[in-house]
PDB file of C-alpha atoms in Angstrom:
ATOM      1  CA  SER A 283     -48.563  -3.187  74.344  1.00 49.00           C
ATOM      2  CA  LEU A 284     -47.074  -6.477  73.170  1.00 46.00           C
ATOM      3  CA  VAL A 285     -49.317  -6.367  70.115  1.00 45.00           C
ATOM      4  CA  ALA A 286     -48.386  -2.760  69.491  1.00 47.00           C
ATOM      5  CA  GLY A 287     -44.695  -3.582  69.726  1.00 45.00           C
ATOM      6  CA  THR A 288     -45.073  -6.491  67.346  1.00 52.00           C
ATOM      7  CA  LEU A 289     -46.948  -4.324  64.875  1.00 46.00           C
ATOM      8  CA  ALA A 290     -44.288  -1.621  65.139  1.00 51.00           C
ATOM      9  CA  THR A 291     -41.533  -4.134  64.497  1.00 53.00           C
ATOM     10  CA  ALA A 292     -43.398  -5.571  61.532  1.00 51.00           C
ATOM     11  CA  ALA A 293     -43.939  -2.084  60.146  1.00 52.00           C
ATOM     12  CA  LEU A 294     -40.234  -1.315  60.516  1.00 53.00           C
ATOM     13  CA  VAL A 295     -39.258  -4.536  58.730  1.00 52.00           C
ATOM     14  CA  ALA A 296     -41.734  -3.809  55.962  1.00 53.00           C
ATOM     15  CA  ALA A 297     -40.413  -0.286  55.604  1.00 53.00           C
ATOM     16  CA  ARG A 298     -36.882  -1.600  55.345  1.00 57.00           C
ATOM     17  CA  GLN A 299     -37.953  -4.125  52.733  1.00 55.00           C
ATOM     18  CA  VAL A 300     -39.624  -1.373  50.734  1.00 51.00           C
ATOM     19  CA  LEU A 301     -36.491   0.754  50.916  1.00 53.00           C
ATOM     20  CA  THR A 302     -34.355  -2.248  49.946  1.00 57.00           C
ATOM     21  CA  MET A 303     -36.631  -2.959  46.991  1.00 54.00           C
ATOM     22  CA  ARG A 304     -36.424   0.677  45.945  1.00 58.00           C
ATOM     23  CA  ASP A 305     -32.633   0.629  46.253  1.00 55.00           C
ATOM     24  CA  ASN A 306     -32.428  -2.595  44.278  1.00 53.00           C
ATOM     25  CA  LEU A 307     -34.757  -1.200  41.641  1.00 56.00           C
ATOM     26  CA  ALA A 308     -32.662   1.966  41.376  1.00 58.00           C
ATOM     27  CA  LEU A 309     -29.497  -0.158  41.138  1.00 52.00           C
ATOM     28  CA  TYR A 310     -31.081  -2.332  38.464  1.00 49.00           C
ATOM     29  CA  ARG A 311     -32.093   0.736  36.477  1.00 59.00           C
ATOM     30  CA  ASP A 312     -28.577   2.154  36.782  1.00 52.00           C
ATOM     31  CA  LEU A 313     -27.079  -1.132  35.569  1.00 50.00           C
ATOM     32  CA  GLU A 314     -29.586  -1.328  32.731  1.00 55.00           C
ATOM     33  CA  ARG A 315     -28.787   2.252  31.724  1.00 60.00           C
ATOM     34  CA  GLU A 316     -25.050   1.528  31.835  1.00 55.00           C
ATOM     35  CA  HIS A 317     -25.599  -1.622  29.766  1.00 50.00           C
ATOM     36  CA  ARG A 318     -27.529   0.324  27.124  1.00 59.00           C
ATOM     37  CA  THR A 319     -24.772   2.954  27.075  1.00 58.00           C
ATOM     38  CA  ARG A 320     -22.096   0.319  26.507  1.00 56.00           C
ATOM     39  CA  LEU A 321     -24.154  -1.289  23.761  1.00 58.00           C
ATOM     40  CA  GLY A 322     -24.468   2.166  22.192  1.00 61.00           C
ATOM     41  CA  TRP A 323     -20.698   2.583  22.281  1.00 61.00           C
ATOM     42  CA  LEU A 324     -20.219  -0.804  20.641  1.00 65.00           C
ATOM     43  CA  GLN A 325     -22.769   0.045  17.964  1.00 67.00           C
ATOM     44  CA  ALA A 326     -21.051   3.393  17.341  1.00 65.00           C
ATOM     45  CA  GLN A 327     -17.730   1.602  16.889  1.00 68.00           C
ATOM     46  CA  SER A 328     -19.379  -0.773  14.464  1.00 68.00           C
ATOM     47  CA  ASP A 329     -20.969   2.110  12.567  1.00 65.00           C
ATOM     48  CA  LEU A 330     -17.506   3.663  12.206  1.00 71.00           C
ATOM     49  CA  GLY A 331     -16.226   0.414  10.685  1.00 77.00           C
ATOM     50  CA  GLU A 332     -14.238  -0.673  13.751  1.00 84.00           C
ATOM     51  CA  GLY A 333     -14.436  -4.406  14.305  1.00 87.00           C
ATOM     52  CA  MET A 334     -14.779  -5.819  17.819  1.00 86.00           C
ATOM     53  CA  ILE A 335     -14.515  -9.414  18.949  1.00 84.00           C
ATOM     54  CA  LEU A 336     -14.620 -10.740  22.497  1.00 83.00           C
ATOM     55  CA  LEU A 337     -12.409 -13.718  23.280  1.00 83.00           C
ATOM     56  CA  ALA A 338     -12.570 -16.360  25.997  1.00 82.00           C
ATOM     57  CA  GLY A 339      -9.699 -18.821  25.970  1.00 80.00           C
ATOM     58  CA  GLY A 340      -8.803 -17.751  22.450  1.00 80.00           C
ATOM     59  CA  ARG A 341     -12.273 -18.458  21.113  1.00 85.00           C
ATOM     60  CA  ILE A 342     -14.609 -15.780  19.760  1.00 86.00           C
ATOM     61  CA  ILE A 343     -17.723 -15.489  21.940  1.00 84.00           C
ATOM     62  CA  MET A 344     -18.997 -12.189  20.570  1.00 84.00           C
ATOM     63  CA  ALA A 345     -18.485 -10.152  17.399  1.00 86.00           C
ATOM     64  CA  ASN A 346     -20.026  -6.931  16.131  1.00 87.00           C
ATOM     65  CA  ASP A 347     -21.322  -6.322  12.618  1.00 87.00           C
ATOM     66  CA  ALA A 348     -18.172  -4.474  11.547  1.00 89.00           C
ATOM     67  CA  ALA A 349     -16.008  -7.490  12.452  1.00 89.00           C
ATOM     68  CA  ALA A 350     -18.169  -9.601  10.173  1.00 90.00           C
ATOM     69  CA  ALA A 351     -18.039  -7.008   7.378  1.00 90.00           C
ATOM     70  CA  ILE A 352     -14.244  -6.694   7.566  1.00 90.00           C
ATOM     71  CA  THR A 353     -13.502 -10.429   7.618  1.00 89.00           C
ATOM     72  CA  GLY A 354     -16.263 -11.483   5.227  1.00 91.00           C
ATOM     73  CA  TYR A 355     -17.655 -14.017   7.715  1.00 91.00           C
ATOM     74  CA  SER A 356     -21.099 -13.843   9.255  1.00 91.00           C
ATOM     75  CA  ASN A 357     -21.385 -13.420  13.024  1.00 87.00           C
ATOM     76  CA  GLU A 358     -22.414 -17.061  13.310  1.00 90.00           C
ATOM     77  CA  GLU A 359     -19.382 -18.197  11.298  1.00 91.00           C
ATOM     78  CA  LEU A 360     -17.033 -16.124  13.487  1.00 90.00           C
ATOM     79  CA  LEU A 361     -18.458 -17.705  16.634  1.00 89.00           C
ATOM     80  CA  ALA A 362     -17.971 -21.162  15.111  1.00 89.00           C
ATOM     81  CA  ILE A 363     -14.235 -20.662  14.450  1.00 87.00           C
ATOM     82  CA  ALA A 364     -12.189 -22.882  16.782  1.00 87.00           C
ATOM     83  CA  SER A 365      -9.631 -20.157  17.587  1.00 85.00           C
ATOM     84  CA  ALA A 366      -9.298 -16.499  16.674  1.00 86.00           C
ATOM     85  CA  SER A 367      -5.687 -17.200  15.689  1.00 85.00           C
ATOM     86  CA  ASP A 368      -7.051 -19.158  12.715  1.00 86.00           C
ATOM     87  CA  LEU A 369      -7.874 -15.773  11.173  1.00 87.00           C
ATOM     88  CA  VAL A 370      -4.211 -14.718  11.348  1.00 84.00           C
ATOM     89  CA  PRO A 371      -1.499 -15.951   8.936  1.00 84.00           C
ATOM     90  CA  GLU A 372       0.696 -18.539  10.624  1.00 83.00           C
ATOM     91  CA  SER A 373       3.822 -16.434  10.039  1.00 84.00           C
ATOM     92  CA  GLU A 374       2.442 -13.664  12.301  1.00 82.00           C
ATOM     93  CA  ARG A 375       0.960 -15.693  15.145  1.00 82.00           C
ATOM     94  CA  ALA A 376       4.134 -15.885  17.248  1.00 82.00           C
ATOM     95  CA  ALA A 377       4.680 -12.106  17.138  1.00 81.00           C
ATOM     96  CA  ILE A 378       1.072 -11.404  18.100  1.00 77.00           C
ATOM     97  CA  SER A 379       1.219 -13.939  20.947  1.00 77.00           C
ATOM     98  CA  GLU A 380       4.407 -12.362  22.297  1.00 79.00           C
ATOM     99  CA  TRP A 381       2.897  -8.875  22.134  1.00 76.00           C
ATOM    100  CA  PHE A 382      -0.271 -10.023  23.872  1.00 73.00           C
ATOM    101  CA  THR A 383       1.666 -11.847  26.620  1.00 73.00           C
ATOM    102  CA  SER A 384       3.730  -8.711  27.254  1.00 74.00           C
ATOM    103  CA  ARG A 385       0.600  -6.566  27.536  1.00 67.00           C
ATOM    104  CA  VAL A 386      -1.097  -8.942  29.968  1.00 64.00           C
ATOM    105  CA  ALA A 387       2.078  -9.123  32.081  1.00 68.00           C
ATOM    106  CA  GLY A 388       2.173  -5.332  32.267  1.00 66.00           C
ATOM    107  CA  ARG A 389       5.461  -5.011  30.418  1.00 66.00           C
ATOM    108  CA  HIS A 390       5.947  -1.833  28.402  1.00 60.00           C
ATOM    109  CA  THR A 391       4.877  -2.223  24.804  1.00 63.00           C
ATOM    110  CA  THR A 392       2.875  -0.328  22.226  1.00 68.00           C
ATOM    111  CA  SER A 393      -0.852   0.064  22.802  1.00 67.00           C
ATOM    112  CA  HIS A 394      -1.640  -1.174  19.303  1.00 76.00           C
ATOM    113  CA  PHE A 395       0.063  -2.677  16.287  1.00 80.00           C
ATOM    114  CA  GLU A 396      -0.534  -3.571  12.661  1.00 83.00           C
ATOM    115  CA  SER A 397      -1.029  -7.083  11.373  1.00 85.00           C
ATOM    116  CA  THR A 398      -2.932  -8.974   8.700  1.00 86.00           C
ATOM    117  CA  VAL A 399      -6.078 -11.095   8.825  1.00 87.00           C
ATOM    118  CA  ARG A 400      -7.449 -13.652   6.427  1.00 88.00           C
ATOM    119  CA  HIS A 401     -10.602 -12.646   4.598  1.00 90.00           C
ATOM    120  CA  LYS A 402     -13.177 -15.334   3.971  1.00 90.00           C
ATOM    121  CA  GLY A 403     -12.613 -14.829   0.254  1.00 87.00           C
ATOM    122  CA  GLY A 404      -8.978 -15.929   0.649  1.00 85.00           C
ATOM    123  CA  GLY A 405      -7.152 -12.620   0.510  1.00 88.00           C
ATOM    124  CA  LEU A 406      -5.196 -10.875   3.245  1.00 89.00           C
ATOM    125  CA  LEU A 407      -6.257  -7.569   4.799  1.00 90.00           C
ATOM    126  CA  ASN A 408      -4.045  -5.100   6.631  1.00 89.00           C
ATOM    127  CA  ILE A 409      -5.504  -4.253  10.023  1.00 88.00           C
ATOM    128  CA  GLU A 410      -4.650  -2.057  12.989  1.00 88.00           C
ATOM    129  CA  VAL A 411      -5.296  -3.885  16.270  1.00 86.00           C
ATOM    130  CA  ALA A 412      -5.666  -3.081  19.973  1.00 82.00           C
ATOM    131  CA  PHE A 413      -6.317  -5.504  22.874  1.00 80.00           C
ATOM    132  CA  LYS A 414      -7.832  -5.088  26.320  1.00 77.00           C
ATOM    133  CA  SER A 415      -8.051  -7.985  28.814  1.00 73.00           C
ATOM    134  CA  GLU A 416      -9.965  -8.182  32.082  1.00 74.00           C
ATOM    135  CA  THR A 417     -10.121 -11.020  34.631  1.00 73.00           C
ATOM    136  CA  LEU A 418     -13.276 -11.414  36.724  1.00 69.00           C
ATOM    137  CA  ASN A 419     -13.959 -14.353  39.046  1.00 71.00           C
ATOM    138  CA  GLY A 420     -11.008 -16.191  37.574  1.00 74.00           C
ATOM    139  CA  GLN A 421     -12.252 -15.823  33.980  1.00 76.00           C
ATOM    140  CA  THR A 422     -10.279 -13.744  31.499  1.00 76.00           C
ATOM    141  CA  ARG A 423     -12.040 -11.980  28.662  1.00 79.00           C
ATOM    142  CA  THR A 424     -10.157 -10.163  25.926  1.00 81.00           C
ATOM    143  CA  MET A 425     -11.684  -7.446  23.784  1.00 82.00           C
ATOM    144  CA  VAL A 426     -10.006  -7.036  20.406  1.00 84.00           C
ATOM    145  CA  LEU A 427     -10.639  -3.862  18.433  1.00 87.00           C
ATOM    146  CA  PHE A 428      -9.451  -3.629  14.852  1.00 88.00           C
ATOM    147  CA  ARG A 429      -9.914  -1.568  11.737  1.00 88.00           C
ATOM    148  CA  ASP A 430      -9.208  -2.295   8.081  1.00 89.00           C
ATOM    149  CA  VAL A 431      -6.254  -0.183   6.898  1.00 88.00           C
ATOM    150  CA  THR A 432      -5.686  -2.025   3.611  1.00 89.00           C
ATOM    151  CA  ALA A 433      -6.621   1.000   1.488  1.00 88.00           C
ATOM    152  CA  ARG A 434      -4.319   3.247   3.527  1.00 87.00           C
ATOM    153  CA  LYS A 435      -1.411   0.817   3.251  1.00 88.00           C
ATOM    154  CA  ARG A 436      -1.971   0.512  -0.494  1.00 88.00           C
ATOM    155  CA  ALA A 437      -2.034   4.294  -0.843  1.00 87.00           C
ATOM    156  CA  GLU A 438       1.188   4.581   1.200  1.00 85.00           C
ATOM    157  CA  HIS A 439       2.860   1.987  -1.023  1.00 87.00           C
ATOM    158  CA  GLU A 440       1.719   3.755  -4.184  1.00 85.00           C
ATOM    159  CA  LEU A 441       2.899   7.086  -2.786  1.00 83.00           C
ATOM    160  CA  ARG A 442       6.346   5.673  -1.992  1.00 85.00           C
ATOM    161  CA  ALA A 443       6.555   4.163  -5.469  1.00 84.00           C
ATOM    162  CA  SER A 444       5.498   7.473  -7.022  1.00 81.00           C
ATOM    163  CA  GLU A 445       8.047   9.388  -4.963  1.00 76.00           C
ATOM    164  CA  ALA A 446      10.777   6.924  -5.965  1.00 79.00           C
ATOM    165  CA  THR A 447       9.833   7.397  -9.632  1.00 78.00           C
ATOM    166  CA  GLN A 448       9.894  11.165  -9.266  1.00 72.00           C
ATOM    167  CA  ARG A 449      13.297  11.052  -7.578  1.00 71.00           C
ATOM    168  CA  ALA A 450      14.640   8.891 -10.394  1.00 74.00           C
ATOM    169  CA  ILE A 451      13.302  11.316 -13.013  1.00 71.00           C
ATOM    170  CA  LEU A 452      14.733  14.332 -11.193  1.00 67.00           C
ATOM    171  CA  ALA A 453      18.096  12.626 -10.830  1.00 68.00           C
ATOM    172  CA  ALA A 454      18.183  11.819 -14.548  1.00 68.00           C
ATOM    173  CA  ILE A 455      17.415  15.267 -15.954  1.00 72.00           C
ATOM    174  CA  PRO A 456      20.272  17.785 -16.271  1.00 72.00           C
ATOM    175  CA  ASP A 457      18.173  20.735 -15.074  1.00 77.00           C
ATOM    176  CA  THR A 458      17.921  21.987 -11.513  1.00 80.00           C
ATOM    177  CA  VAL A 459      14.421  21.716 -10.061  1.00 81.00           C
ATOM    178  CA  PHE A 460      13.118  23.680  -7.076  1.00 83.00           C
ATOM    179  CA  ARG A 461       9.961  23.659  -5.014  1.00 84.00           C
ATOM    180  CA  ILE A 462       9.291  27.244  -3.931  1.00 86.00           C
ATOM    181  CA  SER A 463       6.592  28.619  -1.636  1.00 88.00           C
ATOM    182  CA  ARG A 464       4.576  31.768  -2.341  1.00 88.00           C
ATOM    183  CA  ASP A 465       6.762  33.779   0.027  1.00 88.00           C
ATOM    184  CA  GLY A 466       9.913  32.731  -1.817  1.00 87.00           C
ATOM    185  CA  VAL A 467      11.255  29.956   0.419  1.00 86.00           C
ATOM    186  CA  TYR A 468      13.173  27.151  -1.302  1.00 87.00           C
ATOM    187  CA  VAL A 469      11.255  24.117   0.013  1.00 83.00           C
ATOM    188  CA  ASP A 470      13.219  21.425  -1.810  1.00 81.00           C
ATOM    189  CA  SER A 471      15.479  20.756  -4.773  1.00 78.00           C
ATOM    190  CA  ASN A 472      16.823  17.842  -6.744  1.00 73.00           C
ATOM    191  CA  LEU A 473      20.260  19.116  -5.619  1.00 62.00           C
ATOM    192  CA  ASN A 474      21.669  18.865  -9.112  1.00 51.00           C
ATOM    193  CA  GLU A 475      24.797  20.765  -8.140  1.00 50.00           C
ATOM    194  CA  ASP A 476      27.720  21.382 -10.452  1.00 51.00           C
ATOM    195  CA  PRO A 477      30.137  23.622  -8.507  1.00 48.00           C
ATOM    196  CA  GLY A 478      31.756  24.783 -11.706  1.00 48.00           C
ATOM    197  CA  ARG A 479      28.554  25.740 -13.480  1.00 43.00           C
ATOM    198  CA  THR A 480      25.771  26.534 -10.979  1.00 47.00           C
ATOM    199  CA  PRO A 481      25.415  28.042  -7.485  1.00 51.00           C
ATOM    200  CA  PRO A 482      25.511  25.669  -4.461  1.00 55.00           C
ATOM    201  CA  TRP A 483      21.735  25.099  -4.481  1.00 56.00           C
ATOM    202  CA  ASN A 484      21.790  22.471  -1.748  1.00 57.00           C
ATOM    203  CA  ALA A 485      22.959  25.152   0.682  1.00 70.00           C
ATOM    204  CA  ILE A 486      19.884  27.355   0.187  1.00 77.00           C
ATOM    205  CA  VAL A 487      17.022  24.912   0.727  1.00 79.00           C
ATOM    206  CA  GLY A 488      14.973  26.336   3.589  1.00 82.00           C
ATOM    207  CA  GLN A 489      16.062  29.906   2.914  1.00 85.00           C
ATOM    208  CA  ARG A 490      14.265  32.751   1.142  1.00 87.00           C
ATOM    209  CA  MET A 491      15.341  33.698  -2.348  1.00 84.00           C
ATOM    210  CA  GLN A 492      15.390  37.329  -1.134  1.00 85.00           C
ATOM    211  CA  ASP A 493      18.249  36.338   1.200  1.00 85.00           C
ATOM    212  CA  VAL A 494      20.400  34.422  -1.282  1.00 82.00           C
ATOM    213  CA  LEU A 495      19.867  36.103  -4.661  1.00 82.00           C
ATOM    214  CA  PRO A 496      20.787  39.635  -5.805  1.00 83.00           C
ATOM    215  CA  PRO A 497      17.896  42.019  -4.989  1.00 85.00           C
ATOM    216  CA  ASP A 498      16.781  42.580  -8.588  1.00 87.00           C
ATOM    217  CA  LEU A 499      16.865  38.867  -9.439  1.00 86.00           C
ATOM    218  CA  ALA A 500      15.089  37.971  -6.202  1.00 86.00           C
ATOM    219  CA  ALA A 501      12.329  40.497  -6.974  1.00 88.00           C
ATOM    220  CA  ARG A 502      11.852  39.171 -10.517  1.00 88.00           C
ATOM    221  CA  SER A 503      11.840  35.564  -9.318  1.00 87.00           C
ATOM    222  CA  LEU A 504       9.327  36.229  -6.544  1.00 88.00           C
ATOM    223  CA  ASP A 505       7.054  38.106  -8.950  1.00 89.00           C
ATOM    224  CA  CYS A 506       7.220  35.155 -11.337  1.00 88.00           C
ATOM    225  CA  VAL A 507       6.305  32.726  -8.534  1.00 87.00           C
ATOM    226  CA  ARG A 508       3.274  34.811  -7.537  1.00 89.00           C
ATOM    227  CA  ARG A 509       2.077  35.318 -11.104  1.00 88.00           C
ATOM    228  CA  ALA A 510       2.217  31.551 -11.665  1.00 87.00           C
ATOM    229  CA  LEU A 511       0.158  30.970  -8.514  1.00 88.00           C
ATOM    230  CA  ASP A 512      -2.350  33.724  -9.269  1.00 89.00           C
ATOM    231  CA  THR A 513      -2.916  32.847 -12.942  1.00 88.00           C
ATOM    232  CA  GLY A 514      -2.193  29.121 -13.028  1.00 86.00           C
ATOM    233  CA  ASP A 515      -0.123  29.715 -16.177  1.00 88.00           C
ATOM    234  CA  VAL A 516       3.454  28.589 -16.754  1.00 87.00           C
ATOM    235  CA  GLN A 517       5.811  31.522 -16.366  1.00 84.00           C
ATOM    236  CA  ILE A 518       9.080  31.652 -18.331  1.00 86.00           C
ATOM    237  CA  PHE A 519      11.870  34.131 -17.887  1.00 85.00           C
ATOM    238  CA  GLU A 520      15.577  34.343 -18.619  1.00 85.00           C
ATOM    239  CA  TYR A 521      18.214  35.892 -16.413  1.00 81.00           C
ATOM    240  CA  SER A 522      21.957  36.187 -15.936  1.00 81.00           C
ATOM    241  CA  TYR A 523      23.714  35.242 -12.752  1.00 76.00           C
ATOM    242  CA  ALA A 524      27.403  35.300 -11.840  1.00 69.00           C
ATOM    243  CA  PRO A 525      27.974  32.969  -8.843  1.00 62.00           C
ATOM    244  CA  GLU A 526      31.741  33.071  -9.174  1.00 63.00           C
ATOM    245  CA  ASP A 527      32.305  36.243 -11.192  1.00 67.00           C
ATOM    246  CA  THR A 528      31.545  34.254 -14.335  1.00 71.00           C
ATOM    247  CA  PRO A 529      28.231  35.397 -15.884  1.00 74.00           C
ATOM    248  CA  LEU A 530      25.918  32.508 -16.713  1.00 77.00           C
ATOM    249  CA  ASP A 531      22.605  32.641 -18.523  1.00 82.00           C
ATOM    250  CA  PHE A 532      19.617  30.658 -17.269  1.00 82.00           C
ATOM    251  CA  GLU A 533      16.034  29.978 -18.288  1.00 85.00           C
ATOM    252  CA  ALA A 534      13.468  29.367 -15.550  1.00 83.00           C
ATOM    253  CA  ARG A 535      10.080  27.734 -16.112  1.00 85.00           C
ATOM    254  CA  VAL A 536       7.728  28.151 -13.165  1.00 85.00           C
ATOM    255  CA  MET A 537       4.449  26.235 -12.756  1.00 87.00           C
ATOM    256  CA  VAL A 538       1.971  25.573  -9.963  1.00 86.00           C
ATOM    257  CA  SER A 539       2.554  22.296  -8.110  1.00 83.00           C
ATOM    258  CA  GLY A 540       0.285  22.664  -5.067  1.00 81.00           C
ATOM    259  CA  PRO A 541      -1.440  25.143  -2.771  1.00 84.00           C
ATOM    260  CA  ASP A 542       0.818  28.208  -2.548  1.00 87.00           C
ATOM    261  CA  GLU A 543       3.726  26.285  -4.036  1.00 86.00           C
ATOM    262  CA  VAL A 544       5.417  26.104  -7.431  1.00 85.00           C
ATOM    263  CA  VAL A 545       8.006  24.018  -9.208  1.00 84.00           C
ATOM    264  CA  ALA A 546      10.756  25.939 -10.969  1.00 85.00           C
ATOM    265  CA  ILE A 547      12.883  24.193 -13.592  1.00 85.00           C
ATOM    266  CA  VAL A 548      16.126  26.083 -14.162  1.00 81.00           C
ATOM    267  CA  ARG A 549      18.278  25.361 -17.207  1.00 80.00           C
ATOM    268  CA  ASP A 550      21.740  26.687 -18.022  1.00 77.00           C
ATOM    269  CA  ILE A 551      21.461  28.143 -21.527  1.00 74.00           C
TER     270      ILE A 551
END
């Protein structure tokens, strides 16, 4: 019986070891699967052009392909940089450090911000940045995600410059200019108002021409807007209007300016 008991105990221990090995193997497979999933996420971010660098003590210890493509450095060159802050212009380092310190301390701040980074070729790139820090076993690792927004910032600057030029042109011409939707709503105007000569146009932006013009004039104007949109041709018509019991004659030139929208240039003739 002693031998039988010993064998039973040994069998129980062996069974437990087998179960433990199975559990460990299942855990290992789960961890391996999770690791592959995370690598897939990182690769997807890289494929989308989002750079990722992992920092330890301010030094880059990992970088994806997109980070290298954005900065112009190879992965090996990024890992050899003494501090990630060397990629940032000196004038912006203090602001970034303050933002990062606030995030780590849990103080309320934005989840991301815009900055600039030095390209290997010497130029500066506009980037949008987000940080995430984790501390494990006393070691802090910081993941930095960033994307190149230089083209977007350039387009925004060019758009603002274009809009400023258009405003200057509209302010200089003596005619009144309207943006009008297909359904007859005054979307915008250069507000070239002369109380003695023209109606108070700045009071009608946002309203329908059917609500502010005499019925016959509103119908003609709306028909002109729709013909311009349907044909793509410039429409010209003349009309009389008496805003203050003084008949005035106008010429309107209507042309397509966008989807379901026209520009109407109105001149007192």
